[in-house]
Every structure is written in C-alpha cells, then in structure tokens.
Amino acid sequence: MIGNEAPTPDASHILVVEDNELNMELVRDILRAYGYRVGEAFNGQACLNYLEQEIPDLILMDLQLPDVNGYTLVQKLRTDVRCQTLPIVAVTAFAMKGDREKAMNAGCTGVIMKPIDTRAFPRQVEAYLRGFSEQGPDT
Ligand code: MN
C-alpha cells in the first residue's frame, strides 16, 4: 500500500447540512475531534452540489434550511440511486408534534434532537454509521 497514513477506523466521511454557523461549528468540531472527515453545506443547493462531487458515508441534515424544505430535500435525495441506502439523519429542533414522523416518512434514517447532547452525539453518529436505523422493518 502506498502512502504513509494508515486509515483510522473513524475516518468516515460525514456531510453536515446546516445553515446556522454556530451549529455547524459545534458539530464540525466534535466530528473532527473524533477523526471524521467533515464536509459542509449551508443550504439545500450546496448539499446537492456537494453530492454531485462526492457521496459521504452519512449525512446529518438540518430540516430547517433557508432555500429548501428539508423534508422535500430528503425525499429528493432518496430518489438518487447513490443515496438510497445512505444514512441520512435529521438533526433538528422540532417545533410541532408529528415532526419526527414526518422526518421518518420523508426517508430519514433517524433523528437527533437539537440542542445536541455533545457527550452522546459521537455515539449516536457512530451507531448510524454502523447501520443503526429508526426505520421499522416494515417501512
Ligand atoms: Mn436551520
């Protein structure tokens, strides 16, 4: 094998879709501290542009974005053959009852609530990377 750096087990590639700068910074810094490679998209169009170039191992998706409805964006991503089995985890502060169900129906693999629990967050991310899903076997 050519190259000096051995791949680390945590070198998964995560795309964070988040329009709030402070939330982005927090999530990015935690993920980087755990050795993940982090891509950033600050709106829905940036997310689509990013995915044109590269498909990550997991997407963390804010559902409240300035340019698109996050639910619609997830539905759209699920129609892309490259994204059909990709873990897409909503990271969102739900305003209304039924929002979680709406996220799952849109095709999210699971939901992480904002404000994120900075201690639990890395374990949650790791679980989704290992294939954990909140989607029932019947859906
Ligand atoms: Mn937002």
PDB file of C-alpha atoms and ligand atoms in Angstrom:
ATOM      1  CA  MET A   1       0.000   0.000   0.000  1.00  0.00           C
ATOM      2  CA  ILE A   2       1.354   3.381  -0.994  1.00  0.00           C
ATOM      3  CA  GLY A   3       1.009   6.234   1.471  1.00  0.00           C
ATOM      4  CA  ASN A   4       2.227   6.977   4.951  1.00  0.00           C
ATOM      5  CA  GLU A   5      -1.006   7.280   6.824  1.00  0.00           C
ATOM      6  CA  ALA A   6      -2.852   4.219   7.936  1.00  0.00           C
ATOM      7  CA  PRO A   7      -6.576   4.720   7.656  1.00  0.00           C
ATOM      8  CA  THR A   8      -8.176   5.119  11.051  1.00  0.00           C
ATOM      9  CA  PRO A   9     -11.381   3.234  11.827  1.00  0.00           C
ATOM     10  CA  ASP A  10     -13.186   6.522  12.383  1.00  0.00           C
ATOM     11  CA  ALA A  11     -12.147   8.162   9.112  1.00  0.00           C
ATOM     12  CA  SER A  12     -15.696   8.034   7.789  1.00  0.00           C
ATOM     13  CA  HIS A  13     -16.872  10.914   5.683  1.00  0.00           C
ATOM     14  CA  ILE A  14     -19.793  12.919   7.016  1.00  0.00           C
ATOM     15  CA  LEU A  15     -21.646  15.712   5.230  1.00  0.00           C
ATOM     16  CA  VAL A  16     -23.223  18.252   7.583  1.00  0.00           C
ATOM     17  CA  VAL A  17     -26.100  20.244   6.103  1.00  0.00           C
ATOM     18  CA  GLU A  18     -26.773  23.162   8.438  1.00  0.00           C
ATOM     19  CA  ASP A  19     -27.434  26.853   7.823  1.00  0.00           C
ATOM     20  CA  ASN A  20     -26.637  28.100  11.320  1.00  0.00           C
ATOM     21  CA  GLU A  21     -22.929  28.947  11.580  1.00  0.00           C
ATOM     22  CA  LEU A  22     -22.654  28.192  15.296  1.00  0.00           C
ATOM     23  CA  ASN A  23     -24.417  24.848  14.994  1.00  0.00           C
ATOM     24  CA  MET A  24     -22.196  23.974  12.050  1.00  0.00           C
ATOM     25  CA  GLU A  25     -19.085  24.884  14.004  1.00  0.00           C
ATOM     26  CA  LEU A  26     -20.125  22.833  17.016  1.00  0.00           C
ATOM     27  CA  VAL A  27     -20.996  19.724  15.019  1.00  0.00           C
ATOM     28  CA  ARG A  28     -17.954  20.028  12.763  1.00  0.00           C
ATOM     29  CA  ASP A  29     -15.559  20.455  15.694  1.00  0.00           C
ATOM     30  CA  ILE A  30     -16.935  17.453  17.560  1.00  0.00           C
ATOM     31  CA  LEU A  31     -16.823  15.242  14.478  1.00  0.00           C
ATOM     32  CA  ARG A  32     -13.289  16.334  13.599  1.00  0.00           C
ATOM     33  CA  ALA A  33     -12.158  15.685  17.151  1.00  0.00           C
ATOM     34  CA  TYR A  34     -13.340  12.111  16.668  1.00  0.00           C
ATOM     35  CA  GLY A  35     -11.344  11.802  13.462  1.00  0.00           C
ATOM     36  CA  TYR A  36     -14.177  12.050  10.961  1.00  0.00           C
ATOM     37  CA  ARG A  37     -13.771  13.788   7.640  1.00  0.00           C
ATOM     38  CA  VAL A  38     -16.381  16.530   7.545  1.00  0.00           C
ATOM     39  CA  GLY A  39     -17.983  18.191   4.543  1.00  0.00           C
ATOM     40  CA  GLU A  40     -20.159  21.259   4.959  1.00  0.00           C
ATOM     41  CA  ALA A  41     -23.227  22.539   3.149  1.00  0.00           C
ATOM     42  CA  PHE A  42     -25.015  25.655   4.385  1.00  0.00           C
ATOM     43  CA  ASN A  43     -28.178  25.201   2.327  1.00  0.00           C
ATOM     44  CA  GLY A  44     -30.032  22.696   0.205  1.00  0.00           C
ATOM     45  CA  GLN A  45     -28.450  23.696  -3.076  1.00  0.00           C
ATOM     46  CA  ALA A  46     -24.962  23.433  -1.568  1.00  0.00           C
ATOM     47  CA  CYS A  47     -25.906  19.945  -0.390  1.00  0.00           C
ATOM     48  CA  LEU A  48     -26.932  18.925  -3.912  1.00  0.00           C
ATOM     49  CA  ASN A  49     -23.767  20.453  -5.371  1.00  0.00           C
ATOM     50  CA  TYR A  50     -21.659  18.589  -2.835  1.00  0.00           C
ATOM     51  CA  LEU A  51     -23.302  15.277  -3.676  1.00  0.00           C
ATOM     52  CA  GLU A  52     -22.603  15.842  -7.371  1.00  0.00           C
ATOM     53  CA  GLN A  53     -18.916  15.619  -6.460  1.00  0.00           C
ATOM     54  CA  GLU A  54     -18.885  13.009  -3.750  1.00  0.00           C
ATOM     55  CA  ILE A  55     -21.153  10.748  -1.713  1.00  0.00           C
ATOM     56  CA  PRO A  56     -20.333  10.697   2.005  1.00  0.00           C
ATOM     57  CA  ASP A  57     -20.856   7.786   4.400  1.00  0.00           C
ATOM     58  CA  LEU A  58     -23.531   9.686   6.293  1.00  0.00           C
ATOM     59  CA  ILE A  59     -25.479  12.948   6.051  1.00  0.00           C
ATOM     60  CA  LEU A  60     -26.501  14.987   9.084  1.00  0.00           C
ATOM     61  CA  MET A  61     -29.434  17.047   7.866  1.00  0.00           C
ATOM     62  CA  ASP A  62     -30.920  20.169   9.398  1.00  0.00           C
ATOM     63  CA  LEU A  63     -34.538  20.149   8.240  1.00  0.00           C
ATOM     64  CA  GLN A  64     -34.958  23.925   8.555  1.00  0.00           C
ATOM     65  CA  LEU A  65     -32.929  25.315   5.665  1.00  0.00           C
ATOM     66  CA  PRO A  66     -33.176  28.744   4.028  1.00  0.00           C
ATOM     67  CA  ASP A  67     -33.700  27.648   0.435  1.00  0.00           C
ATOM     68  CA  VAL A  68     -35.491  24.314   0.567  1.00  0.00           C
ATOM     69  CA  ASN A  69     -37.768  22.350   2.818  1.00  0.00           C
ATOM     70  CA  GLY A  70     -35.561  19.723   4.466  1.00  0.00           C
ATOM     71  CA  TYR A  71     -38.245  17.056   4.204  1.00  0.00           C
ATOM     72  CA  THR A  72     -38.530  17.638   0.464  1.00  0.00           C
ATOM     73  CA  LEU A  73     -34.754  17.567   0.140  1.00  0.00           C
ATOM     74  CA  VAL A  74     -34.513  14.186   1.879  1.00  0.00           C
ATOM     75  CA  GLN A  75     -37.277  12.796  -0.331  1.00  0.00           C
ATOM     76  CA  LYS A  76     -35.387  14.053  -3.362  1.00  0.00           C
ATOM     77  CA  LEU A  77     -32.122  12.508  -2.183  1.00  0.00           C
ATOM     78  CA  ARG A  78     -33.834   9.158  -1.733  1.00  0.00           C
ATOM     79  CA  THR A  79     -34.736   9.155  -5.435  1.00  0.00           C
ATOM     80  CA  ASP A  80     -30.993   9.355  -6.276  1.00  0.00           C
ATOM     81  CA  VAL A  81     -29.720   5.792  -6.631  1.00  0.00           C
ATOM     82  CA  ARG A  82     -26.430   6.790  -4.989  1.00  0.00           C
ATOM     83  CA  CYS A  83     -28.266   7.965  -1.871  1.00  0.00           C
ATOM     84  CA  GLN A  84     -30.891   5.281  -1.438  1.00  0.00           C
ATOM     85  CA  THR A  85     -29.165   3.361   1.336  1.00  0.00           C
ATOM     86  CA  LEU A  86     -27.093   6.228   2.684  1.00  0.00           C
ATOM     87  CA  PRO A  87     -27.805   7.037   6.343  1.00  0.00           C
ATOM     88  CA  ILE A  88     -29.497  10.447   6.408  1.00  0.00           C
ATOM     89  CA  VAL A  89     -30.037  11.595   9.972  1.00  0.00           C
ATOM     90  CA  ALA A  90     -32.181  14.618  10.716  1.00  0.00           C
ATOM     91  CA  VAL A  91     -30.624  16.940  13.287  1.00  0.00           C
ATOM     92  CA  THR A  92     -33.408  19.264  14.190  1.00  0.00           C
ATOM     93  CA  ALA A  93     -35.338  21.113  16.849  1.00  0.00           C
ATOM     94  CA  PHE A  94     -38.869  20.083  16.065  1.00  0.00           C
ATOM     95  CA  ALA A  95     -41.486  22.719  16.539  1.00  0.00           C
ATOM     96  CA  MET A  96     -44.549  20.557  16.314  1.00  0.00           C
ATOM     97  CA  LYS A  97     -45.834  17.181  17.291  1.00  0.00           C
ATOM     98  CA  GLY A  98     -45.653  14.773  14.384  1.00  0.00           C
ATOM     99  CA  ASP A  99     -42.453  16.299  13.009  1.00  0.00           C
ATOM    100  CA  ARG A 100     -40.429  13.200  13.871  1.00  0.00           C
ATOM    101  CA  GLU A 101     -42.877  11.010  11.996  1.00  0.00           C
ATOM    102  CA  LYS A 102     -42.765  13.440   9.087  1.00  0.00           C
ATOM    103  CA  ALA A 103     -38.959  13.172   9.013  1.00  0.00           C
ATOM    104  CA  MET A 104     -39.083   9.387   9.064  1.00  0.00           C
ATOM    105  CA  ASN A 105     -41.740   9.348   6.342  1.00  0.00           C
ATOM    106  CA  ALA A 106     -39.554  11.616   4.205  1.00  0.00           C
ATOM    107  CA  GLY A 107     -36.886   8.918   4.327  1.00  0.00           C
ATOM    108  CA  CYS A 108     -34.661   9.876   7.233  1.00  0.00           C
ATOM    109  CA  THR A 109     -32.760   7.016   8.853  1.00  0.00           C
ATOM    110  CA  GLY A 110     -33.248   8.573  12.253  1.00  0.00           C
ATOM    111  CA  VAL A 111     -33.410  11.781  14.212  1.00  0.00           C
ATOM    112  CA  ILE A 112     -31.024  13.549  16.575  1.00  0.00           C
ATOM    113  CA  MET A 113     -32.683  16.313  18.557  1.00  0.00           C
ATOM    114  CA  LYS A 114     -31.312  19.843  18.895  1.00  0.00           C
ATOM    115  CA  PRO A 115     -29.783  21.118  21.010  1.00  0.00           C
ATOM    116  CA  ILE A 116     -27.434  18.188  20.572  1.00  0.00           C
ATOM    117  CA  ASP A 117     -26.118  16.346  23.609  1.00  0.00           C
ATOM    118  CA  THR A 118     -22.404  16.831  22.956  1.00  0.00           C
ATOM    119  CA  ARG A 119     -21.487  13.760  25.016  1.00  0.00           C
ATOM    120  CA  ALA A 120     -23.986  11.417  23.396  1.00  0.00           C
ATOM    121  CA  PHE A 121     -23.614  12.819  19.897  1.00  0.00           C
ATOM    122  CA  PRO A 122     -20.457  10.907  18.831  1.00  0.00           C
ATOM    123  CA  ARG A 123     -22.010   7.607  19.911  1.00  0.00           C
ATOM    124  CA  GLN A 124     -25.224   8.424  18.050  1.00  0.00           C
ATOM    125  CA  VAL A 125     -23.275   9.205  14.881  1.00  0.00           C
ATOM    126  CA  GLU A 126     -21.233   6.042  15.208  1.00  0.00           C
ATOM    127  CA  ALA A 127     -24.367   3.932  15.604  1.00  0.00           C
ATOM    128  CA  TYR A 128     -25.846   5.325  12.386  1.00  0.00           C
ATOM    129  CA  LEU A 129     -22.549   4.729  10.580  1.00  0.00           C
ATOM    130  CA  ARG A 130     -22.695   1.108  11.726  1.00  0.00           C
ATOM    131  CA  GLY A 131     -26.146   0.708  10.261  1.00  0.00           C
ATOM    132  CA  PHE A 132     -28.481   1.622  13.086  1.00  0.00           C
ATOM    133  CA  SER A 133     -31.846   2.827  11.812  1.00  0.00           C
ATOM    134  CA  GLU A 134     -35.009   4.074  13.469  1.00  0.00           C
ATOM    135  CA  GLN A 135     -36.981   2.919  10.464  1.00  0.00           C
ATOM    136  CA  GLY A 136     -39.044  -0.117  11.368  1.00  0.00           C
ATOM    137  CA  PRO A 137     -38.585  -3.385   9.460  1.00  0.00           C
ATOM    138  CA  ASP A 138     -41.992  -2.877   7.853  1.00  0.00           C
ATOM    139  CA  THR A 139     -41.320   0.556   6.353  1.00  0.00           C
TER     140      THR A 139
HETATM  141 MN    MN B   1     -31.630  25.626  10.075  1.00  0.00          MN
END
